[in-house]
Short mmCIF file of C-alpha atoms and ligand atoms in Angstrom, two decimals:
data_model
loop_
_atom_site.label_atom_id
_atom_site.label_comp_id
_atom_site.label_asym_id
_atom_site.label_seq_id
_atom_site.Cartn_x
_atom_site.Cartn_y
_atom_site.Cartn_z
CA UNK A 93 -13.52 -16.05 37.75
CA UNK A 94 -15.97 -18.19 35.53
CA UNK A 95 -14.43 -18.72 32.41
CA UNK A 96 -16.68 -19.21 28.82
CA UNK A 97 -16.27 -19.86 25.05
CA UNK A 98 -16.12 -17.02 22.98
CA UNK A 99 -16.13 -17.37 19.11
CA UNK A 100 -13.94 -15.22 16.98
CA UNK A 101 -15.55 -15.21 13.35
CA UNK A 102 -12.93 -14.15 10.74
CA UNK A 103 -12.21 -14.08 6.90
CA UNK A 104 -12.07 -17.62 5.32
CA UNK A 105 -8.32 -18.25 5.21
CA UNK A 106 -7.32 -16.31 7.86
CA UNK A 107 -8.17 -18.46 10.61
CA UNK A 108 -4.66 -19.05 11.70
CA UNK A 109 -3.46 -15.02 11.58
CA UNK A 110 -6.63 -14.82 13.96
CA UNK A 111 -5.64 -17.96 16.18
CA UNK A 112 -1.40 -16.35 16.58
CA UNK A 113 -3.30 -12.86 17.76
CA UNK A 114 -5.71 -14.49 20.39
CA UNK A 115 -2.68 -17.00 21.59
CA UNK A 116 -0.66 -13.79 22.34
CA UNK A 117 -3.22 -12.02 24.25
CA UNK A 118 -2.75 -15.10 26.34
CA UNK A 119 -5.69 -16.88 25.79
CA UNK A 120 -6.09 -21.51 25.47
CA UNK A 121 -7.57 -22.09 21.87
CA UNK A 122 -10.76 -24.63 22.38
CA UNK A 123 -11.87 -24.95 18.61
CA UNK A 124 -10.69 -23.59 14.75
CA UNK A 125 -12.87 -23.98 12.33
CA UNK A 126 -13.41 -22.30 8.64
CA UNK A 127 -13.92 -19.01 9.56
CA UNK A 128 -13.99 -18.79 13.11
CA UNK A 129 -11.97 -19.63 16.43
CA UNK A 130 -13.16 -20.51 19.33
CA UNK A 131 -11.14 -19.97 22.43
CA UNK A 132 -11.28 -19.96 26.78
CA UNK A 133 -11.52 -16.29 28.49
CA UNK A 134 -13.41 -15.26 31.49
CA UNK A 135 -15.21 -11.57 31.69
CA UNK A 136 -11.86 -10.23 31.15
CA UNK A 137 -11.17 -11.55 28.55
CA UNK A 138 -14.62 -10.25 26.59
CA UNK A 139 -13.27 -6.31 26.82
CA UNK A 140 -9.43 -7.61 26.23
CA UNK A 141 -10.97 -9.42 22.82
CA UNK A 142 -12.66 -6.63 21.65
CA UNK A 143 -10.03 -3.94 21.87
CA UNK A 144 -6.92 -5.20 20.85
CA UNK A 145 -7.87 -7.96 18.19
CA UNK A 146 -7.23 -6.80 14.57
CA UNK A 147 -8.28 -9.47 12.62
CA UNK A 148 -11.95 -10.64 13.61
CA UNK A 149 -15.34 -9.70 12.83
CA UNK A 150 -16.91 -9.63 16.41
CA UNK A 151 -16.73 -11.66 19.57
CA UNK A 152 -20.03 -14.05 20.38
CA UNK A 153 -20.03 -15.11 23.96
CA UNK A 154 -21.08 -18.68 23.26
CA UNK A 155 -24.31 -19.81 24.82
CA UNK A 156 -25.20 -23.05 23.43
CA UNK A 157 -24.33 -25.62 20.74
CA UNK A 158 -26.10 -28.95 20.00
CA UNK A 159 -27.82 -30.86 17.16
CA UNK A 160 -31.14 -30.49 16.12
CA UNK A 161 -33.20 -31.66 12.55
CA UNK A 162 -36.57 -30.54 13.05
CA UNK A 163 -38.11 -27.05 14.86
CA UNK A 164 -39.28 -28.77 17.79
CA UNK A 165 -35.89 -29.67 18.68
CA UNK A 166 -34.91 -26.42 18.02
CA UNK A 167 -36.95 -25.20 20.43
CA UNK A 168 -36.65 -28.04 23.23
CA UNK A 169 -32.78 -27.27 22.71
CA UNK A 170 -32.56 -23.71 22.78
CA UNK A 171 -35.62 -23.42 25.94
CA UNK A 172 -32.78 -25.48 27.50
CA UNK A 173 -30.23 -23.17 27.77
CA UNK A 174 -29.88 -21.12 31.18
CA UNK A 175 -30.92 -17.77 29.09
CA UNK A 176 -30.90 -15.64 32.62
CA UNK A 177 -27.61 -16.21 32.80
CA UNK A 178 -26.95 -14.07 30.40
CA UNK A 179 -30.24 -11.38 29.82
CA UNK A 180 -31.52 -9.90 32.41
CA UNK A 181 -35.39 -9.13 32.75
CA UNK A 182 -35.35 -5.98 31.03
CA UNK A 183 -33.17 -7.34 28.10
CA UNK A 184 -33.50 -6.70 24.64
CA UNK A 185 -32.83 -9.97 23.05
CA UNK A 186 -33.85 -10.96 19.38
CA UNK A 187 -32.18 -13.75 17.00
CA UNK A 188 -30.37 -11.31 14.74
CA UNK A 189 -28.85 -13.25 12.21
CA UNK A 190 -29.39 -17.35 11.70
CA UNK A 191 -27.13 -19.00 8.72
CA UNK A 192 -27.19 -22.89 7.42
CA UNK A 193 -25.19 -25.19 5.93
CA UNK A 194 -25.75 -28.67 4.85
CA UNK A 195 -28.43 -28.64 7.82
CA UNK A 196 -31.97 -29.80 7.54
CA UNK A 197 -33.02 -26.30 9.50
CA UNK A 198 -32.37 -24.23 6.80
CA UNK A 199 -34.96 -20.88 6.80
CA UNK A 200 -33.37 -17.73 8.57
CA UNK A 201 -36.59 -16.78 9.66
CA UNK A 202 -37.81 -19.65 10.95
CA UNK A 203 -34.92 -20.44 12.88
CA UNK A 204 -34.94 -17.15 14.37
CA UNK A 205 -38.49 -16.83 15.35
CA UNK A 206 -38.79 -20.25 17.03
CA UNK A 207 -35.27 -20.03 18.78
CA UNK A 208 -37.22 -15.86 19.77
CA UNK A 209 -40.45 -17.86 20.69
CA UNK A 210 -38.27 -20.50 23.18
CA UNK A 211 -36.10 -17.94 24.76
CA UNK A 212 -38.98 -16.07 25.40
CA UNK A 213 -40.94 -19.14 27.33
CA UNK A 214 -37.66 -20.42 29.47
CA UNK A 215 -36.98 -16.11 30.41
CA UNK A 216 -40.95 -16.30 31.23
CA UNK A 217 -40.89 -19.20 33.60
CA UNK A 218 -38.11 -18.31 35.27
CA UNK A 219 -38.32 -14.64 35.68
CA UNK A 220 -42.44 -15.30 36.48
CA UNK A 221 -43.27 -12.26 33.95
CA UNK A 222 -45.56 -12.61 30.86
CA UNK A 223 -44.24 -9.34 29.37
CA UNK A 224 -40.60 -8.37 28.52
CA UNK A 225 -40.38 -4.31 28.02
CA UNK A 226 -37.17 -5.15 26.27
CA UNK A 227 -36.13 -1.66 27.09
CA UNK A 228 -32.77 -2.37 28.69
CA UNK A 229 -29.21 -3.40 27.81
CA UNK A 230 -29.12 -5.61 23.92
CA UNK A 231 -28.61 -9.05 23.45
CA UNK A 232 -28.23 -9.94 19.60
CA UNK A 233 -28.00 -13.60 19.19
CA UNK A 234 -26.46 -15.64 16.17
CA UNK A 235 -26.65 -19.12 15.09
CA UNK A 236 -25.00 -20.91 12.70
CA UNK A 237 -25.99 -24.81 11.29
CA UNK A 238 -23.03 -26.61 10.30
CA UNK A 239 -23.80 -30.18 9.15
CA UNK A 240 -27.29 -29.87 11.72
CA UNK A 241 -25.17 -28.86 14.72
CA UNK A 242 -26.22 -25.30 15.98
CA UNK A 243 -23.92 -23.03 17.57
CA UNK A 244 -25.26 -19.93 19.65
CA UNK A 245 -23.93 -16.90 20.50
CA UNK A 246 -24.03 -13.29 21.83
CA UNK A 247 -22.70 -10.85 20.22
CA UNK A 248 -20.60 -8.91 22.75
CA UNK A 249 -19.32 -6.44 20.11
CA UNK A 250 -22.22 -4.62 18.24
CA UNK A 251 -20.78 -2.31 15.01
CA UNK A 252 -18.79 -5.32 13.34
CA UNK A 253 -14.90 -4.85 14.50
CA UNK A 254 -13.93 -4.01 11.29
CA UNK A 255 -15.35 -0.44 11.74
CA UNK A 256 -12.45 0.30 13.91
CA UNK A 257 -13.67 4.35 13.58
CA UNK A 258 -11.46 5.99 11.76
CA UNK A 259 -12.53 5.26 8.07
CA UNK A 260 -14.84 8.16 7.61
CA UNK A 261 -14.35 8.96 4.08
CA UNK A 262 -14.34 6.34 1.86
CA UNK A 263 -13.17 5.33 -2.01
CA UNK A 264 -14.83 2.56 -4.44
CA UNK A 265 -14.29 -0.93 -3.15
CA UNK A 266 -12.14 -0.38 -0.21
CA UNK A 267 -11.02 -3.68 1.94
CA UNK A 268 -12.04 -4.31 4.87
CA UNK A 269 -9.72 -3.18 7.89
CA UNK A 270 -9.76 -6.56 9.39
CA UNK A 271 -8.85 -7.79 6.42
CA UNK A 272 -5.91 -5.75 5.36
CA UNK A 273 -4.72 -6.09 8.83
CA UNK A 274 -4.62 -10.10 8.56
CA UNK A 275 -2.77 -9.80 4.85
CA UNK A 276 -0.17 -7.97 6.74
CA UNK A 277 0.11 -10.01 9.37
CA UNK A 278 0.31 -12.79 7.00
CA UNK A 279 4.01 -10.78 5.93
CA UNK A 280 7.10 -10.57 7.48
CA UNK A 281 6.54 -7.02 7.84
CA UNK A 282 7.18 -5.29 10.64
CA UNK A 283 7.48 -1.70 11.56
CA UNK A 284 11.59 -1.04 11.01
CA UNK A 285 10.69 -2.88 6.90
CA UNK A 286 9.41 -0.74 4.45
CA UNK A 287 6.01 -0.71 3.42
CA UNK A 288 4.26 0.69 -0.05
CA UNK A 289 0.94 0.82 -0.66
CA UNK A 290 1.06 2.09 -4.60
CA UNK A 291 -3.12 2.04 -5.20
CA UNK A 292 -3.75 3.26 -1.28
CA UNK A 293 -7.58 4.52 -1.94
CA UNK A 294 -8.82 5.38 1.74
CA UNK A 295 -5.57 4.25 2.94
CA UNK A 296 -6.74 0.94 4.55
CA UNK A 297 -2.99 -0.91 4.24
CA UNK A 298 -1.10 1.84 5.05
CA UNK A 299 -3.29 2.56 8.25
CA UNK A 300 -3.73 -0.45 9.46
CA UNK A 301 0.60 -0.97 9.22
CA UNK A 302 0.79 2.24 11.06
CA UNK A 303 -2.08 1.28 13.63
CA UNK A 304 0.39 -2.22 14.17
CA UNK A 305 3.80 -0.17 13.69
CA UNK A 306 2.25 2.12 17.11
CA UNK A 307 0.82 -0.68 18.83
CA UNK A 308 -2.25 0.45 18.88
CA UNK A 309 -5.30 -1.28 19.76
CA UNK A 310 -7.88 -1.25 16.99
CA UNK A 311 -10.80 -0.67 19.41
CA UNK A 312 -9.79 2.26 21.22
CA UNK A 313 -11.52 4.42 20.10
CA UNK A 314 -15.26 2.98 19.60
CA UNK A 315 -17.40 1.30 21.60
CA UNK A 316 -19.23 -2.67 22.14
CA UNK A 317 -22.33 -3.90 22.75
CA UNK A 318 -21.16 -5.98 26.02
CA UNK A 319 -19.98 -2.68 27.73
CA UNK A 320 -23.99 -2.62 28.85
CA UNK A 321 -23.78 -5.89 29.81
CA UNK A 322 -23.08 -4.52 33.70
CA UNK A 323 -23.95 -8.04 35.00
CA UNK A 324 -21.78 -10.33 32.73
CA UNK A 325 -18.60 -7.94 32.39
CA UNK A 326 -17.82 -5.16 35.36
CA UNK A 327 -16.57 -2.04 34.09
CA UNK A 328 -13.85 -2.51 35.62
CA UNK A 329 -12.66 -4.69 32.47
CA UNK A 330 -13.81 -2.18 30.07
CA UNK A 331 -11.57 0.81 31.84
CA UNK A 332 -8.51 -1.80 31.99
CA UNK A 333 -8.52 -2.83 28.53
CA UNK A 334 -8.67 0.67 27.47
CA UNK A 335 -6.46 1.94 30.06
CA UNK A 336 -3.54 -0.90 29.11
CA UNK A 337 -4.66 0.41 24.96
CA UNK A 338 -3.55 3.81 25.85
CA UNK A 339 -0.60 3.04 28.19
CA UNK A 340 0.72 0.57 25.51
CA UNK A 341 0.18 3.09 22.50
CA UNK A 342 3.70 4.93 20.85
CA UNK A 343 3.60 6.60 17.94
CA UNK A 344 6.94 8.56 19.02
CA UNK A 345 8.35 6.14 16.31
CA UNK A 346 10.15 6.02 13.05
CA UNK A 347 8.87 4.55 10.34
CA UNK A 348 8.52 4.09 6.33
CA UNK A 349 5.38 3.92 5.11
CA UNK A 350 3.61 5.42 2.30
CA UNK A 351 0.27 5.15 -0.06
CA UNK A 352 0.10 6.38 -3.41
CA UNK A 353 -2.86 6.21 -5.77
CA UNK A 354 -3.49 8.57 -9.07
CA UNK A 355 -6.54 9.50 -7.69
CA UNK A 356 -6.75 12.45 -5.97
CA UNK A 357 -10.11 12.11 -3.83
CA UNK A 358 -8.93 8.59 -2.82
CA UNK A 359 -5.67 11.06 -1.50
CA UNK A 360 -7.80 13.13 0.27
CA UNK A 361 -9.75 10.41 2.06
CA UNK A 362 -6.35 8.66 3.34
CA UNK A 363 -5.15 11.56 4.60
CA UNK A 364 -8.46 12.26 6.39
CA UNK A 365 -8.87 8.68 7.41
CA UNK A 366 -5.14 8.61 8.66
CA UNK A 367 -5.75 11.72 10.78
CA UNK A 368 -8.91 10.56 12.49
CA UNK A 369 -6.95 6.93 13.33
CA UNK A 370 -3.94 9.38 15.03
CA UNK A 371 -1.77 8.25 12.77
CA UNK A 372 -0.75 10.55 10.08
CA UNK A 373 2.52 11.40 11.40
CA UNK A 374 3.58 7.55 10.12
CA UNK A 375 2.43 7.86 6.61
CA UNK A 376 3.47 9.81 3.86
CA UNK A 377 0.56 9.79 1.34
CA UNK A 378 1.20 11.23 -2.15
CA UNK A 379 -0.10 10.97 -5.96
CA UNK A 380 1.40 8.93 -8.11
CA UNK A 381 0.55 6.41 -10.65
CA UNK A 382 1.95 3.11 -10.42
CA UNK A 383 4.54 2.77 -13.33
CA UNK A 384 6.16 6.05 -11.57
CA UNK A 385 6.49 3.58 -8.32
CA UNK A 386 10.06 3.98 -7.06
CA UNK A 387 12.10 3.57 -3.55
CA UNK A 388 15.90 4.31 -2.98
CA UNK A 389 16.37 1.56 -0.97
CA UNK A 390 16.41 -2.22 -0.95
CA UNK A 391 14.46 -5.28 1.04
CA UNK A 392 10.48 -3.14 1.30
CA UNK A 393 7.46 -4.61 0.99
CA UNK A 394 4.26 -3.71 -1.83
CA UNK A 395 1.28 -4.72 0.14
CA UNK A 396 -1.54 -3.34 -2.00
CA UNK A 397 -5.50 -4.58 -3.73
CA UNK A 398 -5.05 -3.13 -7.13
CA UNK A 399 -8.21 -2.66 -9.32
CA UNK A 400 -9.49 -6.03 -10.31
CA UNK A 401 -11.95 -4.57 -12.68
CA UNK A 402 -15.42 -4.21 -12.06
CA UNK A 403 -16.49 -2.04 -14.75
CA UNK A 404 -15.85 -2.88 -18.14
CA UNK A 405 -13.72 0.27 -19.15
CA UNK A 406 -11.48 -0.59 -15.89
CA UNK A 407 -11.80 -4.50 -17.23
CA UNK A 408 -9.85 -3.59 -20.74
CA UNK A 409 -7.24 -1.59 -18.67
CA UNK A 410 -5.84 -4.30 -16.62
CA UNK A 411 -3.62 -6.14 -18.47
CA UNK A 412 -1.52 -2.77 -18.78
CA UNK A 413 -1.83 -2.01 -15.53
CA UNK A 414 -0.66 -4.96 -14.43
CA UNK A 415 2.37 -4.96 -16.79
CA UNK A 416 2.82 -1.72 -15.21
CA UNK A 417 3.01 -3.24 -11.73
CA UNK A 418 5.61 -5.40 -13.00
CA UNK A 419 7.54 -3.24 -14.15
CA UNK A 420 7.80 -1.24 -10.93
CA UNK A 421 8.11 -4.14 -8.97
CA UNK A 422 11.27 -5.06 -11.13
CA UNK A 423 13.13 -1.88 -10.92
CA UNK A 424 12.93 -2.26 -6.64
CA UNK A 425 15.86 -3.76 -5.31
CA UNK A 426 15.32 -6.81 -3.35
CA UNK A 427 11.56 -6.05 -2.42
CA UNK A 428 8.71 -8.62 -2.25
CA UNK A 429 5.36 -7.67 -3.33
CA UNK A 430 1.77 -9.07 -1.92
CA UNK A 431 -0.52 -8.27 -3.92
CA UNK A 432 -4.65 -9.40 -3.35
CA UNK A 433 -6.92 -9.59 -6.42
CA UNK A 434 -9.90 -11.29 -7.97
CA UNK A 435 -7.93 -10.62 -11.43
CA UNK A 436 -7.43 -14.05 -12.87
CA UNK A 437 -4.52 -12.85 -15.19
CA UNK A 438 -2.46 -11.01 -12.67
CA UNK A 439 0.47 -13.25 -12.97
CA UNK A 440 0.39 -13.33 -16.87
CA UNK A 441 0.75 -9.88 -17.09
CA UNK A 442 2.94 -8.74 -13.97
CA UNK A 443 4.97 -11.20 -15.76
CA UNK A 444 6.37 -13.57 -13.06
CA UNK A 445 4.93 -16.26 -10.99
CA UNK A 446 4.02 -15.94 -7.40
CA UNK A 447 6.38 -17.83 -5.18
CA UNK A 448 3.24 -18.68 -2.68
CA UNK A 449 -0.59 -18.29 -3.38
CA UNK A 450 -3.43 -18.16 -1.27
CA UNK A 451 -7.41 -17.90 -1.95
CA UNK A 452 -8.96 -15.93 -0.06
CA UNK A 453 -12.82 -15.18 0.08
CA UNK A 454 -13.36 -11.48 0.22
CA UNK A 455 -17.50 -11.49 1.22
CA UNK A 456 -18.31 -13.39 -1.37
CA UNK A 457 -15.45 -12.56 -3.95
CA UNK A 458 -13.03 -15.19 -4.77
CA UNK A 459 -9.61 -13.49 -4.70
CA UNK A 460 -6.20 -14.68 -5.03
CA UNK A 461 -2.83 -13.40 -2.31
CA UNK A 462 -0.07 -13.61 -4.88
CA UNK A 463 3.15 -13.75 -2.78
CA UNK A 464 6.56 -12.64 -4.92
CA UNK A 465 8.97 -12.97 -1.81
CA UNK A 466 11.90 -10.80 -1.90
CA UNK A 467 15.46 -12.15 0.13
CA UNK A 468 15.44 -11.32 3.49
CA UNK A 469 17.57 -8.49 5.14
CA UNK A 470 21.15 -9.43 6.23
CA UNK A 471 21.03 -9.78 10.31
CA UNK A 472 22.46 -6.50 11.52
CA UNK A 473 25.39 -6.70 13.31
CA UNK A 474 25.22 -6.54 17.04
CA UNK A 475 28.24 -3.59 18.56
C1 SAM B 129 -9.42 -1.50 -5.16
S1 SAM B 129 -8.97 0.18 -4.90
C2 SAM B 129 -7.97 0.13 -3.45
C3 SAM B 129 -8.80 0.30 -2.20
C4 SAM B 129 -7.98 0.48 -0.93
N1 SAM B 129 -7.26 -0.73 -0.56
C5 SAM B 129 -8.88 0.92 0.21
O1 SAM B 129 -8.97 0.18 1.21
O2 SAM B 129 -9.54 1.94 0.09
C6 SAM B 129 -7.84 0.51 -6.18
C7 SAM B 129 -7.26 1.92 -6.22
O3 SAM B 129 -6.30 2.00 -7.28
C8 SAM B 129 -6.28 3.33 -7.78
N2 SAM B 129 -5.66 3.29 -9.12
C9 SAM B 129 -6.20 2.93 -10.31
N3 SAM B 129 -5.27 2.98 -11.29
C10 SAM B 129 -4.11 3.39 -10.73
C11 SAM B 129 -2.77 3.62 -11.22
N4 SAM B 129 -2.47 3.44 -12.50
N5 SAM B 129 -1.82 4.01 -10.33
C12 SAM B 129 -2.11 4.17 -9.02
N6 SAM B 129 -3.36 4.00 -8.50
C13 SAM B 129 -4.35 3.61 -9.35
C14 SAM B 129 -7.74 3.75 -7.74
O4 SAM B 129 -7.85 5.16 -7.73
C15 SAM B 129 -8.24 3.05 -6.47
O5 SAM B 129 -8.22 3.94 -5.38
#
């Protein structure tokens, strides 16, 4: 089977999270970079991507990558690449999104309708048609200038990944689901630890642990772009990647996890959200404010994004909150606590220093991953 590049964009900082999951679906790394991986899979390997990993944006098939300073090297460049490999004559194809840095090329829209105007002339010449209907299958391309070095891809995904389905009803500045999943991969969690999610909103942590905790894919139950691409990927791949999603799924578990916030909408959306992802039976949602935080037993985890204060009347009630947070965290036995904010006082007023500390870019917030690491579990002993 022909095997091609596919890039794996991801949150800045979570690049190796990203790199562990596409490793374990078995695939050879070719390339990380800040914010994306790139990595070896055949047609396979395009459905396989899609459903199961949890932590990146999209898949891009990769079509092309080379320098080029001026537009008419644009052009030459992009003309150059065999196009009908990859859109067939009734394609819809279009440049949908074009970012620079530190490049020479740096206009969106010209890039976009001079890399349109040369994929248009090669598909002409070699298809022998002056007219594209565009009415068939789609074929979204994105570049991206690094340093004047232009990488292309397709976008085999569609809906960005993140939009895993199930997030219907939603609460004020939620996280992303890709991104909560990566800050809990980014624990020692797993699904026999305890995990608390005290300011839950739409449930997003607690979710996306449950969603891991079941083993279940986060695309199974939406769709991708590439799934049209009848050509480039046989359905065959599509109904296997699905079929080993299902087969793989068990939410005949036990587990111990549980999102609180004092809001009771945000409740209501959880438990909504948590019911459309099939995974209600592993959560137990409830309302509670933070300083009434409290677990019976010892070594769980806190993985939560607490307000950070975006209006000014939530702005004057952090640094109580905060203390609050503290103060829960202190009367858990033996937990550890990670805890993402933009909140530049968070450690003044939870009162402790992280023991590890990670920025993270969240869109274009700068937030911080304050790690307080609790001891680890004694081994249990084997009979
Ligand atoms: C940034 S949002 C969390 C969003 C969530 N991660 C999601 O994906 O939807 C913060 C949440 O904290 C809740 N909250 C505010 N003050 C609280 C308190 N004292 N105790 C518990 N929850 C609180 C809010 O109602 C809000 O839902």
């Amino acid at each position: 089977m022909k095997y091609m590049e596919l890039i794996a964009p991801c949150h800045f900082g979570m690049e190796a999270v990203l790199k562990r999951e596409i490793l374990d679906l078995g695939y050879e790394i070719s390339k990380v970079e800040d914010g994306k991986v790139t990595f070896l899979a055949d047609a396979e390997g395009i459905a396989q991507a899609n459903m199961f990993l949890r932590t990146t944006e999209r898949i891009l098939l990769k079509a092309g990558e080379f320098k080029a300073v001026t537009f008419d090297e644009l052009f030459e460049k992009t003309k150059a690449i065999p196009w009908e490999e990859y859109i067939p004559k009734d394609g819809k194809f279009w440049v949908a999104k074009a970012n620079s840095v530190k490049s020479a090329l740096f206009s969106p829209s010209d890039i976009q309708s001079i890399m349109k105007k040369a994929i248009v002339e090669r598909l002409k010449s070699v298809y022998g048609i002056s007219w594209f209907q565009e009415d068939g299958a789609s074929f979204p391309i994105r570049v991206s200038f690094m340093k004047d070095v232009a990488t292309i891809g397709i976008d085999t995904s569609g809906v960005s990944l993140h939009k895993r389905g199930y997030r219907q009803m939603t609460v004020k500045a939620p996280i992303t689901e890709t991104l909560a999943a990566a800050l809990i991969m980014l624990t020692p969690w797993n699904k026999d630890r305890i995990l608390v999610d005290p300011f839950c909103g739409s449930g997003t942590f607690p979710i996306e642990a449950a969603m891991i905790a079941a083993d279940m894919a986060p695309g199974m139950n939406r769709s991708f772009l590439a799934e049209d691409w009848k050509h480039l990927v046989p359905r065959k791949c599509w109904y296997d990647a699905l079929e080993e999603a299902q087969d793989r799924v068990n939410t005949d578990i036990q587990t111990d996890i549980q999102g609180y916030d004092i809001d009771a909408e945000a409740l209501k959306a959880a438990r909504s959200n948590a019911k459309m992802a099939g995974v209600d039976g592993l959560i137990h949602f409830q309302q509670r404010a933070v300083k009434d935080l409290s677990h019976q037993k010892p070594y769980g985890f806190i993985i939560t994004n607490p307000p950070y204060g975006e209006r000014l009347e939530e702005k004057e009630a952090l640094p109580q909150l905060y203390r609050e947070i503290g103060e829960s965290y202190n009367r858990l036995d033996k937990w550890s606590m990670y805890l993402i904010t933009s909140y530049d006082r968070a450690e003044n007023d939870i009162g402790r220093k992280a023991d590890k500390n990670r920025k993270i870019y969240n869109g274009m917030l700068k937030t911080y991953y304050y790690q307080f690491l609790g001891p680890k579990p004694p081994r249990r002993k084997k009979d």
